[in-house]
């Protein structure tokens, strides 16, 4: 059965070519492409997609906010973020908000389908810059705030931040490529869960709950 | 029929009276039909601004006629007129009575757009006049929503203006100015000078709130001119109040007084309570500025009952607040008097005649300051009486003083002995202090000299840095133009070719794709290289590894980096960073595309303050003598030379290829 998609992208040209690209692939079915995320909840509930492709930077409401909204009622729906750069803090924020993966816009033409397959198979990408942001945010938050990462996960993050590829890391640590991917997927989830509890405890501290 | 004309009569006063005359004739000709009602409503609207009582009479006449004929025609207009009339005249209960009728009428005819608009519009205006701006705003926006862009163009412009005014009152200057400018544009497009005069007025008030008094005056003056030409008596009042305020803020009190006073008189003459109240309030503030507290109080006391009667909660609160502040000041004075009186009592109880006398003197001074000369005189007499009686006591006191002096002398002798000791130590300390003074003078001189040198050095480096930035900027501009410019023109050309030469469309499209991909790559390289966060070699190595993995792993070419320890801390200039990275990329691309080898070794080391990059593959190799070097190789050499570095390549068939670039670090 074809994977059903929703697309959110404010740039009209890119949205159209993205739709064209998706419609070429018979394993994908595009349910809708929107220029903003203002009614993302209603749309996700109405169309029931298997996967959402979402631009990070959009006017009015950002993709990060939209992911947070989706996560409030759909814990498992995979969301792939689109971004121009992977070394800004938005990608990291999107992951903390619950994004399942991201794709650089310059790679859409060459890697979109691979990225979608990888995402549906439960994998997630992580560039050196993102790895570095995770590590430095752990340092910033001080001791005890390590998002509950295991020492193996931290080891992988460190290697990633040095620019080593998944393949190299697998070889170095004597584990399979899939195991590396699983670890990274788990890091994603821990970042998300931690940022949620962080928000809740903050709310409690500020007497919002 | 729409009644937005209540606030926005079209045309000048002369045209108005002509229209009014012909309407009166229509009324006379149609005393018992709906034409008559419509004419009455229009007539009321025409005169509403300059002759409110007559407008009210027309509206009531129209309403009676509509009731007599048992028709809904014209009722909405009459209710609206009457609501606004009573609201302006300071009779909120009567206004609410008619507003309620208007609402019921609108609800009974949900499809009649005009009566909906009349209701929303009138309600918005009513609450706005009462100073309940946040309550008014939703009605006003609803009215705007109902107005159609083509049919009600003028009314729309007017409503934009009203909404802007409400935002102004709510303190949201951004939205206020936004709506005012929109309205001004609309009015200008329709050549409606009256509307323009209102918009200019509102902009003046926006600037007033933004504390830009000169600009505010500018707009007010423009508005004043237009209103004078239009003979808009009511409008002139508001503008004068605004100007009075602006002059007050600029501390030109005479002009302020003049404008406000004129506004007050005109408001009273036209029975415009709202404007009267505003003028009163501002006059009160002016008196406060002039330190005339009693006058200010009298003015505020004048205004308060008027504001209450009018039901303007905001204004009446403002009046009471001012009065309360004045009251508090007088309470403070009362407390002062009380304190002075009680100090007299306390001194008397303590039997301290001198303090008592002093207290009388102070109290007398206080009363003199309040112009209460009789009290002051009485108190002053008490003061002198006490002083005189104290003279008798003086002798006794002198004895006591002698006694004390004796005791003190004894103490003084003991102290003298101690002092001699102290003087000795002090002399030593003084000598040390003198030495310290010299040292600190020298130090200060040195610091001054250092500072001067530092400043000099700073300007030098600043100039150097500015030049460096200029150079980098030029180089970025050049890169952008070279890479992106040529890629774009190639795309442009190829798309032309693809359209004109259908047989080779595929090839052209392929070329377009490649150009675009290359452009994406160079864009991200340029952006990366100008980000100052990436200026350490460490960050650069991460990016190199990433690139190598991207290119070599899909081709199953293994690779390794051999790096020496001290690399991490090196900082690279933008130029060096960019060229080193591009040389590296080119060499990796070459190895992946042409070498047909299975491994690549990348070595980076520091030698004689030069960074050495060596990329070696184990592929088939080339005979450089036989193969013409491509653009890539030439580019690499050129990049190395641009940094005054060196570039070498070595290869032979069957022996792999090696490139070495040596780039100086400074």
CSV table of N, CA and C in Angstrom, one decimal, chain A residues 2-54:
chain,number,residue,atom,x,y,z
A,2,UNK,N,0.4,2.2,-0.7
A,2,UNK,CA,1.2,3.4,-0.9
A,2,UNK,C,1.3,4.2,0.5
A,3,UNK,N,2.4,4.8,0.7
A,3,UNK,CA,2.6,5.7,1.9
A,3,UNK,C,1.9,7.0,1.7
A,4,UNK,N,1.0,7.4,2.6
A,4,UNK,CA,0.2,8.6,2.4
A,4,UNK,C,0.9,9.8,3.0
A,5,UNK,N,1.0,10.9,2.3
A,5,UNK,CA,1.8,12.0,2.7
A,5,UNK,C,1.0,13.3,2.8
A,6,UNK,N,1.4,14.2,3.7
A,6,UNK,CA,1.0,15.6,3.7
A,6,UNK,C,2.2,16.5,3.6
A,7,UNK,N,2.2,17.6,2.9
A,7,UNK,CA,3.4,18.4,2.7
A,7,UNK,C,3.0,19.8,3.2
A,8,UNK,N,3.9,20.4,4.0
A,8,UNK,CA,3.8,21.8,4.4
A,8,UNK,C,5.0,22.6,4.0
A,9,UNK,N,4.9,23.5,3.1
A,9,UNK,CA,6.0,24.3,2.6
A,9,UNK,C,5.5,25.6,2.1
A,10,UNK,N,6.0,26.7,2.6
A,10,UNK,CA,5.5,28.0,2.3
A,10,UNK,C,5.9,28.5,0.9
A,11,UNK,N,7.1,28.1,0.4
A,11,UNK,CA,7.6,28.5,-0.9
A,11,UNK,C,6.8,27.8,-2.0
A,12,UNK,N,6.1,28.5,-2.8
A,12,UNK,CA,5.2,27.9,-3.7
A,12,UNK,C,5.9,27.0,-4.8
A,13,UNK,N,7.0,27.6,-5.3
A,13,UNK,CA,7.7,26.8,-6.3
A,13,UNK,C,8.2,25.5,-5.8
A,14,UNK,N,8.8,25.6,-4.6
A,14,UNK,CA,9.3,24.3,-4.0
A,14,UNK,C,8.2,23.4,-3.7
A,15,UNK,N,7.0,23.9,-3.2
A,15,UNK,CA,5.9,23.1,-2.8
A,15,UNK,C,5.4,22.3,-4.1
A,16,UNK,N,5.4,23.1,-5.2
A,16,UNK,CA,4.9,22.4,-6.4
A,16,UNK,C,5.8,21.4,-6.9
A,17,UNK,N,7.1,21.7,-6.9
A,17,UNK,CA,8.1,20.7,-7.5
A,17,UNK,C,8.1,19.5,-6.5
A,18,UNK,N,8.0,19.7,-5.2
A,18,UNK,CA,8.0,18.6,-4.3
A,18,UNK,C,6.8,17.7,-4.6
A,19,UNK,N,5.6,18.3,-4.8
A,19,UNK,CA,4.4,17.6,-5.1
A,19,UNK,C,4.6,16.8,-6.4
A,20,UNK,N,5.3,17.4,-7.4
A,20,UNK,CA,5.5,16.7,-8.6
A,20,UNK,C,6.4,15.5,-8.4
A,21,UNK,N,7.5,15.7,-7.6
A,21,UNK,CA,8.4,14.6,-7.4
A,21,UNK,C,7.7,13.5,-6.7
A,22,UNK,N,6.9,13.8,-5.7
A,22,UNK,CA,6.2,12.7,-5.0
A,22,UNK,C,5.2,12.0,-5.9
A,23,UNK,N,4.6,12.7,-6.8
A,23,UNK,CA,3.6,12.0,-7.6
A,23,UNK,C,4.2,11.1,-8.6
A,24,UNK,N,5.5,11.2,-8.8
A,24,UNK,CA,6.2,10.3,-9.7
A,24,UNK,C,6.4,9.0,-9.1
A,25,UNK,N,6.4,8.9,-7.8
A,25,UNK,CA,6.7,7.6,-7.1
A,25,UNK,C,5.4,6.9,-6.8
A,26,UNK,N,5.2,5.7,-7.4
A,26,UNK,CA,3.9,5.1,-7.2
A,26,UNK,C,3.8,4.5,-5.8
A,27,UNK,N,4.9,4.5,-5.0
A,27,UNK,CA,4.7,4.0,-3.6
A,27,UNK,C,4.3,5.1,-2.7
A,28,UNK,N,4.2,6.3,-3.2
A,28,UNK,CA,3.8,7.4,-2.4
A,28,UNK,C,2.5,8.0,-2.9
A,29,UNK,N,1.7,8.5,-2.0
A,29,UNK,CA,0.4,9.1,-2.4
A,29,UNK,C,0.3,10.5,-1.6
A,30,UNK,N,0.2,11.5,-2.4
A,30,UNK,CA,0.2,12.9,-1.8
A,30,UNK,C,-1.3,13.2,-1.5
A,31,UNK,N,-1.6,13.4,-0.2
A,31,UNK,CA,-3.0,13.8,0.2
A,31,UNK,C,-3.2,15.3,0.1
A,32,UNK,N,-2.2,16.0,0.3
A,32,UNK,CA,-2.4,17.5,0.3
A,32,UNK,C,-1.1,18.2,0.5
A,33,UNK,N,-1.0,19.4,0.0
A,33,UNK,CA,0.2,20.3,0.2
A,33,UNK,C,-0.3,21.6,0.6
A,34,UNK,N,0.2,22.1,1.7
A,34,UNK,CA,-0.3,23.4,2.2
A,34,UNK,C,0.8,24.4,2.4
A,35,UNK,N,0.4,25.7,2.4
A,35,UNK,CA,1.4,26.7,2.5
A,35,UNK,C,1.6,27.2,3.9
A,36,UNK,N,0.7,26.8,4.8
A,36,UNK,CA,1.0,27.2,6.2
A,36,UNK,C,0.5,26.1,7.1
A,37,UNK,N,0.8,26.2,8.4
A,37,UNK,CA,0.5,25.1,9.4
A,37,UNK,C,-0.5,25.6,10.4
A,38,UNK,N,-1.3,26.6,10.0
A,38,UNK,CA,-2.2,27.2,11.0
A,38,UNK,C,-3.3,26.2,11.4
A,39,UNK,N,-3.7,25.3,10.5
A,39,UNK,CA,-4.7,24.4,10.9
A,39,UNK,C,-4.2,23.0,10.7
A,40,UNK,N,-3.0,22.8,11.2
A,40,UNK,CA,-2.3,21.5,11.0
A,40,UNK,C,-3.1,20.3,11.7
A,41,UNK,N,-3.6,20.7,12.9
A,41,UNK,CA,-4.3,19.6,13.6
A,41,UNK,C,-5.5,19.1,12.9
A,42,UNK,N,-6.3,20.0,12.4
A,42,UNK,CA,-7.5,19.6,11.7
A,42,UNK,C,-7.2,18.8,10.4
A,43,UNK,N,-6.1,19.2,9.7
A,43,UNK,CA,-5.7,18.6,8.5
A,43,UNK,C,-5.2,17.2,8.8
A,44,UNK,N,-4.4,17.0,9.8
A,44,UNK,CA,-3.8,15.7,10.1
A,44,UNK,C,-5.0,14.8,10.5
A,45,UNK,N,-5.9,15.3,11.3
A,45,UNK,CA,-7.1,14.4,11.7
A,45,UNK,C,-8.0,14.1,10.5
A,46,UNK,N,-8.1,15.0,9.6
A,46,UNK,CA,-9.0,14.8,8.4
A,46,UNK,C,-8.4,13.8,7.4
A,47,UNK,N,-7.1,14.0,7.1
A,47,UNK,CA,-6.5,13.2,6.0
A,47,UNK,C,-5.8,11.9,6.5
A,48,UNK,N,-5.5,11.8,7.8
A,48,UNK,CA,-4.9,10.7,8.4
A,48,UNK,C,-3.7,10.2,7.6
A,49,UNK,N,-2.6,11.0,7.4
A,49,UNK,CA,-1.4,10.6,6.7
A,49,UNK,C,-0.6,9.6,7.4
A,50,UNK,N,0.3,8.9,6.6
A,50,UNK,CA,1.3,8.0,7.3
A,50,UNK,C,2.5,8.8,7.6
A,51,UNK,N,2.7,9.9,7.0
A,51,UNK,CA,4.0,10.7,7.2
A,51,UNK,C,3.7,12.2,6.8
A,52,UNK,N,4.4,13.1,7.5
A,52,UNK,CA,4.3,14.5,7.2
A,52,UNK,C,5.6,15.1,6.8
A,53,UNK,N,5.7,15.8,5.7
A,53,UNK,CA,6.9,16.6,5.4
A,53,UNK,C,6.7,18.0,5.7
A,54,UNK,N,7.6,18.6,6.4
A,54,UNK,CA,7.3,20.0,7.0
A,54,UNK,C,8.5,20.9,6.9
